[in-house]
Coordinates of C-alpha atoms and ligand atoms in Angstrom, one line a residue:
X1 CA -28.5 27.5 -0.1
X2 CA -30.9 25.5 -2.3
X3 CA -32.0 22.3 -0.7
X4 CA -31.2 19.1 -2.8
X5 CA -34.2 17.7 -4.5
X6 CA -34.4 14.7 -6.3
X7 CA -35.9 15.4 -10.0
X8 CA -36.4 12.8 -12.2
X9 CA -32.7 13.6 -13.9
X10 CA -31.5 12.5 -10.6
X11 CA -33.8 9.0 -10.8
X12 CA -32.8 8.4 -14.5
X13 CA -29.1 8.7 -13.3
X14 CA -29.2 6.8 -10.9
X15 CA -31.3 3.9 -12.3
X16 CA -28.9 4.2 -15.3
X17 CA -25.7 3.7 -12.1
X18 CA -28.2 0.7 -10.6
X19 CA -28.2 -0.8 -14.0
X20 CA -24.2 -0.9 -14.6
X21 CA -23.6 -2.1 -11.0
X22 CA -26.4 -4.6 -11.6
X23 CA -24.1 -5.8 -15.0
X24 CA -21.5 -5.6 -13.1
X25 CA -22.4 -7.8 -10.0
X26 CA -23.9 -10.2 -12.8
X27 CA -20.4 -10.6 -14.4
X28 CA -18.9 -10.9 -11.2
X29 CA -21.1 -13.7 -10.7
X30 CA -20.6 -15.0 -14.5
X31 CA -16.7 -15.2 -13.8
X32 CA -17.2 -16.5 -10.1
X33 CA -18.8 -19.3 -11.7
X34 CA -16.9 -19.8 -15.0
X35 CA -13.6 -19.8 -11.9
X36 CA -15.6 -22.5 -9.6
X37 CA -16.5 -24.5 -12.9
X38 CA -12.7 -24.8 -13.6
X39 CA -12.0 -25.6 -9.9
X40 CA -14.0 -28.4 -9.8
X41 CA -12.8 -30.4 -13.0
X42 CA -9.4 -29.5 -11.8
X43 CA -10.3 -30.8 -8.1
X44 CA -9.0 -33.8 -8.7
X45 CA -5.5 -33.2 -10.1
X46 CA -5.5 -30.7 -7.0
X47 CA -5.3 -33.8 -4.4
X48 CA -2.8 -35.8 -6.7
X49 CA -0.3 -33.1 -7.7
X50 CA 0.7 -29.7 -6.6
X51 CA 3.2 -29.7 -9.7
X52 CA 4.4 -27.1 -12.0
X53 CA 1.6 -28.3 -14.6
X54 CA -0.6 -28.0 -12.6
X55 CA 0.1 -24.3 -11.2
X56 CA 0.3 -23.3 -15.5
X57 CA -2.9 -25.5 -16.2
X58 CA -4.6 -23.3 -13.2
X59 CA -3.3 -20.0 -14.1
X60 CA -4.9 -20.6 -18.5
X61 CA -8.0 -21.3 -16.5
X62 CA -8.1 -18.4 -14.7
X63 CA -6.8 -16.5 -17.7
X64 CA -9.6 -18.3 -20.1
X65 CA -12.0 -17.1 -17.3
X66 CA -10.9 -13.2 -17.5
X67 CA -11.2 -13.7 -21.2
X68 CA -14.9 -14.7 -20.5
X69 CA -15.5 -11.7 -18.1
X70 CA -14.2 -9.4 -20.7
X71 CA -16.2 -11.0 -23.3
X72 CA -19.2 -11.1 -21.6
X73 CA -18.6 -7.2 -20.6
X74 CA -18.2 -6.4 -24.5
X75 CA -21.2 -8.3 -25.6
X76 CA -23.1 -6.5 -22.9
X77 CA -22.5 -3.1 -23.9
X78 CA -23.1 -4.1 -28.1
X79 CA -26.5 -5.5 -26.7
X80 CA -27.0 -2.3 -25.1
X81 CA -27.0 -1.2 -28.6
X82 CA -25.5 2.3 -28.5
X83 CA -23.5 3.7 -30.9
X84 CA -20.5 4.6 -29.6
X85 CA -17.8 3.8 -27.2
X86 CA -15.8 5.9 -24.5
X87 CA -14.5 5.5 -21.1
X88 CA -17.6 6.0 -19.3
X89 CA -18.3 2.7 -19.9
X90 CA -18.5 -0.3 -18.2
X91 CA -16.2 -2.3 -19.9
X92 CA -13.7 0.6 -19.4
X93 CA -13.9 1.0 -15.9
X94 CA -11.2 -0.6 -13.5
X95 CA -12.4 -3.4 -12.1
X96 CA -11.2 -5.0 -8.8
X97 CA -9.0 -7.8 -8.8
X98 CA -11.0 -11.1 -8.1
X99 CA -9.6 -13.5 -5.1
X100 CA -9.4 -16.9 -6.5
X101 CA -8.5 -19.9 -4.8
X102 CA -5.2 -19.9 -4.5
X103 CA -4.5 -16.5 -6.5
X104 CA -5.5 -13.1 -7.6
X105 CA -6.3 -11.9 -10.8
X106 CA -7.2 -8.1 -11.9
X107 CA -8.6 -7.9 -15.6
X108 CA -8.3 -4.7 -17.3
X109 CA -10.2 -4.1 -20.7
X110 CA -8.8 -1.1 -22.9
X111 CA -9.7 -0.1 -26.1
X112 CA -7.3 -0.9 -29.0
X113 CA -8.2 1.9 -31.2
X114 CA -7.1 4.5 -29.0
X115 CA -3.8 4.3 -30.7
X116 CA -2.6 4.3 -34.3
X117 CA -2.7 1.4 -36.6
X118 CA 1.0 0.3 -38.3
X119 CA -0.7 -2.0 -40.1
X120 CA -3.5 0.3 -42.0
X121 CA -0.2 1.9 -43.8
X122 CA -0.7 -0.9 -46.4
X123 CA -3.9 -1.6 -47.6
X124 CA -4.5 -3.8 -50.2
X125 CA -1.1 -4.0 -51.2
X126 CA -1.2 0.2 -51.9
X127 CA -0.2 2.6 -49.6
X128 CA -2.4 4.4 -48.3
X129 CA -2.1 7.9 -47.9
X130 CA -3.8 8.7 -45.6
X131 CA -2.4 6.7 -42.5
X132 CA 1.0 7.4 -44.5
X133 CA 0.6 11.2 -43.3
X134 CA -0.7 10.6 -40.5
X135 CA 1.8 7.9 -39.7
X136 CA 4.7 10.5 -40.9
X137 CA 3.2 13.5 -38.8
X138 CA 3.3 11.1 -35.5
X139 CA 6.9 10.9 -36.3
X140 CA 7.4 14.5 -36.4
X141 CA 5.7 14.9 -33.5
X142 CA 8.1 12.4 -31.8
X143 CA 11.3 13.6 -33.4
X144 CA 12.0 10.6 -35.1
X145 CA 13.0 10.5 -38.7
X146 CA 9.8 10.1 -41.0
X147 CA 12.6 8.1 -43.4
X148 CA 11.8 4.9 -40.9
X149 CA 8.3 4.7 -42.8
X150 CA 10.1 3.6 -45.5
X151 CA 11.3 0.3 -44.3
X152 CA 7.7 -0.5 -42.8
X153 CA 6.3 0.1 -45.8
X154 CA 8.8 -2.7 -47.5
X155 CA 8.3 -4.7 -44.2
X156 CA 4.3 -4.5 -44.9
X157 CA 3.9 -4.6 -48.7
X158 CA 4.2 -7.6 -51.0
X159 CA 6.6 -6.6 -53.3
X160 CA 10.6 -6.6 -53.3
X161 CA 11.0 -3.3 -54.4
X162 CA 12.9 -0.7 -51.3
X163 CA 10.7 2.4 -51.2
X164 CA 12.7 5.8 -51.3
X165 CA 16.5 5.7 -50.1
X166 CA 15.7 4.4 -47.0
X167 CA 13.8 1.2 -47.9
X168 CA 14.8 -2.2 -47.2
X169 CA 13.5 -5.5 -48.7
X170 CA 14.9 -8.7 -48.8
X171 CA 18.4 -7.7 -50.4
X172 CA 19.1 -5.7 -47.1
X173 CA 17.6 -8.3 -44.4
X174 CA 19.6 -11.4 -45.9
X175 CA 22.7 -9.6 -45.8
X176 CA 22.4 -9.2 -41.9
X177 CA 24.1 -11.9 -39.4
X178 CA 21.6 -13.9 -38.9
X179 CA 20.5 -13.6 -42.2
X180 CA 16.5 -13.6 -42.3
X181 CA 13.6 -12.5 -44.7
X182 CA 11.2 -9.3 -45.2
X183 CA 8.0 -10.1 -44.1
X184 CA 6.1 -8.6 -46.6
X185 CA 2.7 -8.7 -44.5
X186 CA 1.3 -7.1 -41.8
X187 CA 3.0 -7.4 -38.4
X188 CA 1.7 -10.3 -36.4
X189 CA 2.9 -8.6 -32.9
X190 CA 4.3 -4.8 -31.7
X191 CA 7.7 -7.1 -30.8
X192 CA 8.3 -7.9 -34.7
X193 CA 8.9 -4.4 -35.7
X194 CA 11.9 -5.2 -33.7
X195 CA 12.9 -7.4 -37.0
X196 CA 12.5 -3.4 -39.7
X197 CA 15.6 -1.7 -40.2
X198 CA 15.8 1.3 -38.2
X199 CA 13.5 0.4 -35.3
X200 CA 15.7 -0.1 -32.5
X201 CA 14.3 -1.3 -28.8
X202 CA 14.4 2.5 -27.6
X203 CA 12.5 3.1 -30.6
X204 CA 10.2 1.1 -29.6
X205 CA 9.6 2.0 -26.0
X206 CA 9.1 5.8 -27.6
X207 CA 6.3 4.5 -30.1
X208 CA 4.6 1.8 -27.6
X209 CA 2.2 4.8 -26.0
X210 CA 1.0 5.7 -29.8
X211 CA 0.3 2.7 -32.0
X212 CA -0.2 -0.4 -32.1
X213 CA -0.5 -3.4 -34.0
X214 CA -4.1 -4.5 -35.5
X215 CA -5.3 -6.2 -38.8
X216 CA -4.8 -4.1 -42.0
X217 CA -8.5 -3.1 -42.4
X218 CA -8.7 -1.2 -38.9
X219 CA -7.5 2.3 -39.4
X220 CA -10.0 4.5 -37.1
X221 CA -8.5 6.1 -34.3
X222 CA -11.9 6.1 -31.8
X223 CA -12.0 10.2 -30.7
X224 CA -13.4 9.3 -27.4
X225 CA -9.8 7.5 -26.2
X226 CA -7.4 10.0 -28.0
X227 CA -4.5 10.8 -26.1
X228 CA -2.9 14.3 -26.3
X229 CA -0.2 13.2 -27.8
X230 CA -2.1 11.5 -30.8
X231 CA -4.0 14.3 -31.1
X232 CA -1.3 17.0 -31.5
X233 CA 0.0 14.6 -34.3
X234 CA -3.3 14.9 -35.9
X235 CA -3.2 18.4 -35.9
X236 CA 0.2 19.7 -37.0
X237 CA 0.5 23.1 -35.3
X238 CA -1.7 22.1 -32.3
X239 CA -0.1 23.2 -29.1
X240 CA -0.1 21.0 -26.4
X241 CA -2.3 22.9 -23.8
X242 CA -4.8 23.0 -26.6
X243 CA -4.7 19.6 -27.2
X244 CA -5.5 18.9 -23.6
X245 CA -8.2 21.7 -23.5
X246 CA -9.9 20.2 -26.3
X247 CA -9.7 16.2 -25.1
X248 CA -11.0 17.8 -21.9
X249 CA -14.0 19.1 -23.4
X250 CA -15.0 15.5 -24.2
X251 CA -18.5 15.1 -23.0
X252 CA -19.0 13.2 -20.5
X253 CA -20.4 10.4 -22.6
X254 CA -17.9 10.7 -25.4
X255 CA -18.5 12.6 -28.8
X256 CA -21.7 11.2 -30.5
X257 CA -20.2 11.5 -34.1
X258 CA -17.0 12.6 -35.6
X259 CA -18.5 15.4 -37.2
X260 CA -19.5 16.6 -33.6
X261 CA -15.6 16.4 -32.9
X262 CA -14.4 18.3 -35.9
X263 CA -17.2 20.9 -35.0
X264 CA -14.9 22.1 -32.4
X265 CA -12.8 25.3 -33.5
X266 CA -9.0 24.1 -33.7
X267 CA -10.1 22.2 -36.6
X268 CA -11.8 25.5 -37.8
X269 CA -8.6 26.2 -40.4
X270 CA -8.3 22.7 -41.7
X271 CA -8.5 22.4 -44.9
X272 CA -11.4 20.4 -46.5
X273 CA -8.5 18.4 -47.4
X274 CA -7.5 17.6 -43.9
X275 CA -10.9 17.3 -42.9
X276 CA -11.5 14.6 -45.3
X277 CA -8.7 13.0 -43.9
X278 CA -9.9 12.7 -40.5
X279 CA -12.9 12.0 -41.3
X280 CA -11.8 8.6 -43.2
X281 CA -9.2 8.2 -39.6
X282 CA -11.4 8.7 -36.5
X283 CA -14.7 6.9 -35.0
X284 CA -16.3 7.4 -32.5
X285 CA -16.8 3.2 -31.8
X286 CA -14.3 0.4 -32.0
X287 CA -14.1 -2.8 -32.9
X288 CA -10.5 -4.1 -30.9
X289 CA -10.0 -4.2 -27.9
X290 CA -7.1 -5.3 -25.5
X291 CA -7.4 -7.3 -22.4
X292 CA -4.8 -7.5 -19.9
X293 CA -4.9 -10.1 -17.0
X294 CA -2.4 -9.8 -14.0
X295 CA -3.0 -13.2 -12.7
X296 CA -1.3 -14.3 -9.5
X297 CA -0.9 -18.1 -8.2
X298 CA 1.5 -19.4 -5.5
X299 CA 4.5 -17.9 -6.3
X300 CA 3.8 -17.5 -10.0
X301 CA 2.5 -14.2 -11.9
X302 CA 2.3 -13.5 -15.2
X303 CA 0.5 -10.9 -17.5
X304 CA -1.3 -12.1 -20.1
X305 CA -2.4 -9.7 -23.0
X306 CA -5.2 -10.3 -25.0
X307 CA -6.6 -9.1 -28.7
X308 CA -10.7 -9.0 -28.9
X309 CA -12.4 -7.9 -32.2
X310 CA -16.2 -7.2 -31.6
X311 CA -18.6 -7.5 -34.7
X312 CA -22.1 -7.6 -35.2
X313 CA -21.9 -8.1 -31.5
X314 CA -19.7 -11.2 -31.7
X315 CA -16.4 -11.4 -29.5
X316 CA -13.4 -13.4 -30.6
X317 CA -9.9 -13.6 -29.7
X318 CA -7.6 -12.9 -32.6
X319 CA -4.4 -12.9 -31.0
X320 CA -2.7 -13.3 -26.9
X321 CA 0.7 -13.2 -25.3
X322 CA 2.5 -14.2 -22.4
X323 CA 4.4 -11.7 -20.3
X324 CA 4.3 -9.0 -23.4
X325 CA 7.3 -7.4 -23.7
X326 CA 5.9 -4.0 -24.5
X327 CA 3.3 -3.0 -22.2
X328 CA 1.8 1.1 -23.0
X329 CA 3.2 2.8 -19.9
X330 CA 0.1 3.7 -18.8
X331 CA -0.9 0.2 -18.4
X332 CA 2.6 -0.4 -17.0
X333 CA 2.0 2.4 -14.6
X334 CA -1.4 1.0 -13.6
X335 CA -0.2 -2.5 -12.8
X336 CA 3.0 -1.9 -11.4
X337 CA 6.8 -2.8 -12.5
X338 CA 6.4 -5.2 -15.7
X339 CA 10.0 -6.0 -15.0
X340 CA 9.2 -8.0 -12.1
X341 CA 6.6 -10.3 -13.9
X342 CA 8.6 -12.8 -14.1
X343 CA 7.4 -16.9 -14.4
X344 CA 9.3 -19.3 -11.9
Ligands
CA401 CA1 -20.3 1.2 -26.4
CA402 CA1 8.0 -5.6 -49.4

């Protein structure tokens, strides 16, 4: 047998290792202190009142300080300035969950483009095509009826007009008991497509693992989070062995460029056509990404979900909720029975 040596691959890798635990300890830290910071200018309400408000004030501390770990984890790897994102990252990785006076709470950051946009089936008031057959393929793929993308079409575009035969506008939604209105704009939240004809609660629960709800403008589906699933939508025909064989030939650091993903040979038939289409659909970066906090306190727990854009290597949160109703079941899976998350 060959004896191990160390060459300087070995050093590079694991300075590279040293580096991310280094960023990692240092976030710790960050949050450590952000969570102490916030225990201190609450120190004083501690010794006057173990109260309700207080236990909720405590626990959108500790939430406002996972926001700041996530942040600070996102920022870290734009500043690192590579190109592309995948789940060899950082950010990505599980983290522990942090002991906190008086608590627990376990961030997990995921990226939001790892699942397809309902909103990009409008843009700019048109239809676009694209996301419309993509959109329509995902359905196939599901065995739901494509005719459902005509009522989120109505529910997304300006106008009054029902799309197809199946279509609803406002004519259909103020004749319901209650009575309400067609949106016409992009979904706020996953939960409102609870409101488009068709889209029952089951319905929902089926679609929850493959899209999800982002502003209009985001339409790239980042190649290096793809599920199988997703991907066997993308490719009508694909079987699903080969759909795994080809996510599990993702290097290790993600594909570089989408051209490097299309390279490989089940996209060899598609036409130039199709290819164009993808092309215009996937990345190989993102820009949103989704934080969920499990945060425990006394006898409280909730899980609060999070929307992060990243730009020009700025973070902001565009949109949050409390105790989301529809959790991807892999997140669900990861952080234990949603049902039981429950506020006393
Ligand atoms: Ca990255
Ligand atoms: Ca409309």
């Amino acid at each position: 047998m060959t004896p191990f040596k160390l060459t300087p691959k070995h050093v590079q890798a694991r300075s590279s290792q040293r580096g991310v635990a280094l960023i990692t300890m240092m976030l710790i830290a960050a949050l450590a202190t952000t969570l102490v910071l916030a225990m201190i200018g609450r120190q004083s309400r501690l010794q006057a009142e173990i109260g309700a408000q207080f236990q909720q004030d405590q626990i959108a501390e500790y939430d406002r300080g996972a926001e700041y770990f996530a942040m600070a984890a996102l920022k870290a790897d734009s500043d690192d300035g590579n190109k592309t994102d995948h789940p060899n990252e950082y950010w990505a990785q599980p983290f522990p969950a942090f002991p906190v006076p008086g608590g627990v709470i376990a961030p997990t950051v995921r990226d939001a483009q790892a699942r397809f946009n309902l909103n990009s089936l409008i843009k700019n008031n048109q239809v676009d095509p694209v996301s419309l057959r993509f959109f329509k393929q995902l359905l196939e793929q599901l065995a739901i009826p494509v005719e459902l993308t005509d009522s989120l079409v109505d529910w997304l575009d300006e106008d009054s007009l029902p799309t197809g035969s199946s279509g609803a506008e406002d004519d259909f939604y103020l004749r319901q008991n209650p009575a309400y209105r067609c949106a016409n704009r992009s979904l706020s939240t996953f939960s409102e497509l609870r409101l488009v004809k068709g889209f029952s609660s089951d319905l929902l629960r089926q679609l929850a693992p493959y899209v999800t709800v982002l502003p209009s403008s985001a339409r790239s589906l980042n190649v290096n989070f793809l599920s199988p699933g997703l991907l066997e939508a993308m490719v009508p025909g694909l079987s699903p062995n080969n759909a795994l064989e080809l996510l599990q030939r993702r290097p290790a650091d993600g594909w570089e460029s989408v051209e490097q993903f299309l390279d490989n040979p089940v996209f060899a038939s598609a036409t130039p056509e199709v290819r164009a289409g993808l092309q215009q659909l996937l990345s190989v970066d993102s820009q949103y990404f989704e934080l969920y906090t499990r945060i425990r306190f006394g006898k409280r727990e909730r899980l609060q979900w999070s929307l992060l854009s990243r730009k020009d290597g700025q973070l902001k949160m565009i949109a949050s909720e409390r105790n989301p109703l529809w959790v991807p079941d892999n997140e669900a899976a990861a952080m234990g029975n949603t049902e039981s998350d429950k506020e006393e």
